PDB file of C-alpha atoms in Angstrom:
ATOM      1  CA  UNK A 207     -45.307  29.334  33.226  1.00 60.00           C
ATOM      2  CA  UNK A 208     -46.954  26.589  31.314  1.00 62.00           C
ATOM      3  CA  UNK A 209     -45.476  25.532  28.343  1.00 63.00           C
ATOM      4  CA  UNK A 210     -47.187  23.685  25.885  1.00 61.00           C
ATOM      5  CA  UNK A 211     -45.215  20.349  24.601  1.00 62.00           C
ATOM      6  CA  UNK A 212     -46.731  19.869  20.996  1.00 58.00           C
ATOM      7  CA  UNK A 213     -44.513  23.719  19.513  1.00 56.00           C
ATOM      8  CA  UNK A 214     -43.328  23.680  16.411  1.00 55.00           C
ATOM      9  CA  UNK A 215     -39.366  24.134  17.116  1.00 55.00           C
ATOM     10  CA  UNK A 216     -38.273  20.540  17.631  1.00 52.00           C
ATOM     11  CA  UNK A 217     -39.613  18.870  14.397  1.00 52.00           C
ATOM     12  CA  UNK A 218     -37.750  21.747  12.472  1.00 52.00           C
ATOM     13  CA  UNK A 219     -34.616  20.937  14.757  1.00 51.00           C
ATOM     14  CA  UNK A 220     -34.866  17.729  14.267  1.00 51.00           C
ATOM     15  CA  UNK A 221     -35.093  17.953  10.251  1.00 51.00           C
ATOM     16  CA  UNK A 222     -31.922  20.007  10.074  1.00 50.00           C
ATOM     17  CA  UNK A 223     -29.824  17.350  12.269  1.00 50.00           C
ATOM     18  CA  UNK A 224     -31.321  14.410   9.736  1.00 51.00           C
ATOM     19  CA  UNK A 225     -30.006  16.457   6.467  1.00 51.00           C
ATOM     20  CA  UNK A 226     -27.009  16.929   8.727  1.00 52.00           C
ATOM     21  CA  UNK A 227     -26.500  13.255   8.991  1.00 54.00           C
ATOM     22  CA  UNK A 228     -26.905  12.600   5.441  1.00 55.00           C
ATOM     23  CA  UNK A 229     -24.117  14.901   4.666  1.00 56.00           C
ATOM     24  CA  UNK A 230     -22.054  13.334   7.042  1.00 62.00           C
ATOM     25  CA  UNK A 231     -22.822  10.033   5.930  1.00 64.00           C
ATOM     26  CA  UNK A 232     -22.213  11.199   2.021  1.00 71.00           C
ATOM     27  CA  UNK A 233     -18.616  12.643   3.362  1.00 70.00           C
ATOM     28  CA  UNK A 234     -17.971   9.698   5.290  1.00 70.00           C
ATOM     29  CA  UNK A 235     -19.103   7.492   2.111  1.00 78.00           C
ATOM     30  CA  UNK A 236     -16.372   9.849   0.025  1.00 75.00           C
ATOM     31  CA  UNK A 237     -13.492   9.095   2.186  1.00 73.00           C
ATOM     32  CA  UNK A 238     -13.882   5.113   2.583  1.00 73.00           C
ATOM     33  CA  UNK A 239     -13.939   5.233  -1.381  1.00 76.00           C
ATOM     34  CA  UNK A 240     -11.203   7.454  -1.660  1.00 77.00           C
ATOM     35  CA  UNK A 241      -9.101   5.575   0.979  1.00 78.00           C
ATOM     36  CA  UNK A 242      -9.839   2.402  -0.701  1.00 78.00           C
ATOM     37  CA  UNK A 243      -8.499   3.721  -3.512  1.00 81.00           C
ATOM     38  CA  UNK A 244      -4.970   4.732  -2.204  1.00 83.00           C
ATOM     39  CA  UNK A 245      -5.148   1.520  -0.880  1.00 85.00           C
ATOM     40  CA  UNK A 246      -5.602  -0.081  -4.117  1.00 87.00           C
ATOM     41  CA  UNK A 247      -2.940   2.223  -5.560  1.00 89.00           C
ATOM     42  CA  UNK A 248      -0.606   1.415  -3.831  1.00 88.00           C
ATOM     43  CA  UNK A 249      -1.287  -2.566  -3.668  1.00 90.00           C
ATOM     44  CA  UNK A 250      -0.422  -2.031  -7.461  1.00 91.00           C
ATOM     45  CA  UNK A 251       2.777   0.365  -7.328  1.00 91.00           C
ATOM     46  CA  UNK A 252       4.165  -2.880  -4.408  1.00 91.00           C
ATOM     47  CA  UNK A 253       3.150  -5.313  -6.668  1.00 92.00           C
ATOM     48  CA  UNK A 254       4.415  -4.067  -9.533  1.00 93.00           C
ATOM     49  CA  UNK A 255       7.779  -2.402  -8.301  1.00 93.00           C
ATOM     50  CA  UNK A 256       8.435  -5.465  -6.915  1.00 93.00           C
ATOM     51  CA  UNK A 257       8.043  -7.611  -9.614  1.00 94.00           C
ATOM     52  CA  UNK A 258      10.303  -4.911 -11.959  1.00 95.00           C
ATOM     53  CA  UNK A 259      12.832  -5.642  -9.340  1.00 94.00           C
ATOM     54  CA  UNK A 260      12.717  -9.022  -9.226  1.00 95.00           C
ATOM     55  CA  UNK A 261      13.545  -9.223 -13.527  1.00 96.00           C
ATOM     56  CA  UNK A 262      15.686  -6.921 -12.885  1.00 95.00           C
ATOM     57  CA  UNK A 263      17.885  -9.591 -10.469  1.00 94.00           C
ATOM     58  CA  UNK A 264      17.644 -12.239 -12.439  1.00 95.00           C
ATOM     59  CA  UNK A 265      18.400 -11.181 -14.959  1.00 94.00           C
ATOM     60  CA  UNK A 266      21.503  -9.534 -13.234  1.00 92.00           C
ATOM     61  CA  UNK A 267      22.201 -12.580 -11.884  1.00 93.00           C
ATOM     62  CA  UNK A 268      22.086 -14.500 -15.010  1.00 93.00           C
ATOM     63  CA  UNK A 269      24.407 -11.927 -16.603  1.00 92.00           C
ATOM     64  CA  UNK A 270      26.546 -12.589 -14.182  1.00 90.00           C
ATOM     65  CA  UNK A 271      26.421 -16.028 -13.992  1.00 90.00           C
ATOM     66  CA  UNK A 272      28.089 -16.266 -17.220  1.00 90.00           C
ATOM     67  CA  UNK A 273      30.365 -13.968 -16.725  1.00 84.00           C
ATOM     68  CA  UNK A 274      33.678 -13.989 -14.472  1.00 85.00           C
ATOM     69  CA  UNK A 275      32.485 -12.826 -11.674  1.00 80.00           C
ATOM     70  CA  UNK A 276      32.368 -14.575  -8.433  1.00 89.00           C
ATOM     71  CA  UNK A 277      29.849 -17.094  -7.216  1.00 88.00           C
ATOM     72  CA  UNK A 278      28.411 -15.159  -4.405  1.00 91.00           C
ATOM     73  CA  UNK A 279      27.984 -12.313  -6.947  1.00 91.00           C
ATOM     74  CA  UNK A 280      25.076 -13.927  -9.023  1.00 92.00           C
ATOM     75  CA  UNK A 281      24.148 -15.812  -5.795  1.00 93.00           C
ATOM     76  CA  UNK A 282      23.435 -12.156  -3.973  1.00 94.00           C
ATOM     77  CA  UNK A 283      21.494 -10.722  -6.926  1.00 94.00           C
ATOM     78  CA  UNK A 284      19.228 -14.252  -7.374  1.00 95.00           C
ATOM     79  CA  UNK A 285      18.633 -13.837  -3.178  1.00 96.00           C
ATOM     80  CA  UNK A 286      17.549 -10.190  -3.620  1.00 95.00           C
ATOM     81  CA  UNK A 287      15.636 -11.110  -6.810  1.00 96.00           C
ATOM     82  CA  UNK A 288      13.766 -13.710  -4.310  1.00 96.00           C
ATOM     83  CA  UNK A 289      13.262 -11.209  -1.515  1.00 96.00           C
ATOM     84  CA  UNK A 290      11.502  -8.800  -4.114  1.00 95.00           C
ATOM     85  CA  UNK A 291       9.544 -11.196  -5.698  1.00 96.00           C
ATOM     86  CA  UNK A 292       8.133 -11.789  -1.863  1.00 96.00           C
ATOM     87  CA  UNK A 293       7.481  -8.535  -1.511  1.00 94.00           C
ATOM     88  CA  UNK A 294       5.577  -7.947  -4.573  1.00 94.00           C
ATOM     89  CA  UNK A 295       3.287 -11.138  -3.499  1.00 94.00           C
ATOM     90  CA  UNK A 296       3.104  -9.253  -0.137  1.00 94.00           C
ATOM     91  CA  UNK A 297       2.076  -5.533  -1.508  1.00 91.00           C
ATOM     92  CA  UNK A 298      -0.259  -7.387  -4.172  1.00 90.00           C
ATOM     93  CA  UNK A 299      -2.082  -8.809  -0.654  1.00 91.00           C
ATOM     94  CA  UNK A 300      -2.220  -5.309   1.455  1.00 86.00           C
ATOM     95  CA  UNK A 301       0.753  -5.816   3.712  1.00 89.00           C
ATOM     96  CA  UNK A 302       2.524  -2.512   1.809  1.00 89.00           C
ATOM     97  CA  UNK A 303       4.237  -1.314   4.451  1.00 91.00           C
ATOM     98  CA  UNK A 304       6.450  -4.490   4.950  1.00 94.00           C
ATOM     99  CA  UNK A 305       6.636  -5.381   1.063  1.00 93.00           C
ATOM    100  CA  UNK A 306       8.208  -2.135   0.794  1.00 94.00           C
ATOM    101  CA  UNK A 307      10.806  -2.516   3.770  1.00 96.00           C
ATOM    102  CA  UNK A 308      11.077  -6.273   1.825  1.00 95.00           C
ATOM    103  CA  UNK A 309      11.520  -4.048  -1.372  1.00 95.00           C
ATOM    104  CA  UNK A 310      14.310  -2.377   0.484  1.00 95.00           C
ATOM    105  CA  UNK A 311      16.070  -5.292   1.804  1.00 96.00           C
ATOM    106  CA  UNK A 312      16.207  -6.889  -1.685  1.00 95.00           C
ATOM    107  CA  UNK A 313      17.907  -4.142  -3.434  1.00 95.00           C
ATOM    108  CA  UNK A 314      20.476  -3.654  -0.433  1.00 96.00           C
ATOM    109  CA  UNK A 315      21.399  -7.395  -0.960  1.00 95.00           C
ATOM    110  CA  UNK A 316      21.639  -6.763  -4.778  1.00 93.00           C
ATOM    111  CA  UNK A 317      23.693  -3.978  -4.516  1.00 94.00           C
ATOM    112  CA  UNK A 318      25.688  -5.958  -1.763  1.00 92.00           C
ATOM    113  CA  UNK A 319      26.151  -8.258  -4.625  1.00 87.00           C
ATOM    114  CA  UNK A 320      27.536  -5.878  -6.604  1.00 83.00           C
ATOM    115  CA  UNK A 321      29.996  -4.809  -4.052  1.00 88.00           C
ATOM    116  CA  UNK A 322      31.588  -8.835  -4.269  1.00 82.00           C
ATOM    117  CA  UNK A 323      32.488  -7.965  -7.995  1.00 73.00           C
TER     118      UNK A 323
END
């Protein structure tokens, strides 16, 4: 039951696990790419919503500001106009997740604004 070391099976066994590694590495490679660019994606859709949303307040509130509405009314829409314009500085940074909950916030205090009219 002697076995000689030097047989032929473990070079070919180890060949298939390298080109097995370099197709993981290549799918591996694919994904980081591809998640960076969701993450970029969606940088610019917070970014970008948010700064839509913050024009859109001011210039709610100065429309309203020379209207007849109330003070707090233009005052609300100019606060939510603020809160968006953090969160697009936030989303253009990474932090998406709480530029969009700031996204959120802002238009809730707009449309609380709108509720004073």
């Amino acid at each position: 039951m002697s076995g000689r070391t030097d047989s032929d099976t473990e070079p070919g066994i180890a060949e298939d696990t390298q080109d097995t590694e370099g197709a993981e590495d290549t799918e591996v490679t694919e994904a980081a790419e591809e998640y960076a660019g969701d993450a970029r994606r969606a940088r610019w859709v917070a970014g970008g919503t948010g700064a839509l949303l913050c024009l859109a307040g001011l210039a709610a509130a100065l429309l309203r500001l020379t209207g007849s509405a109330p003070a707090r009314v233009p005052a609300a829409y100019a606060l939510g106009a603020v809160v968006c314009a953090l969160a697009a500085v936030l989303g253009s940074r990474g932090r998406t997740r709480r530029a969009l909950w700031l996204l959120i916030a802002g238009t809730m205090v707009m449309a609380l604004g709108d509720q004073f009219d």
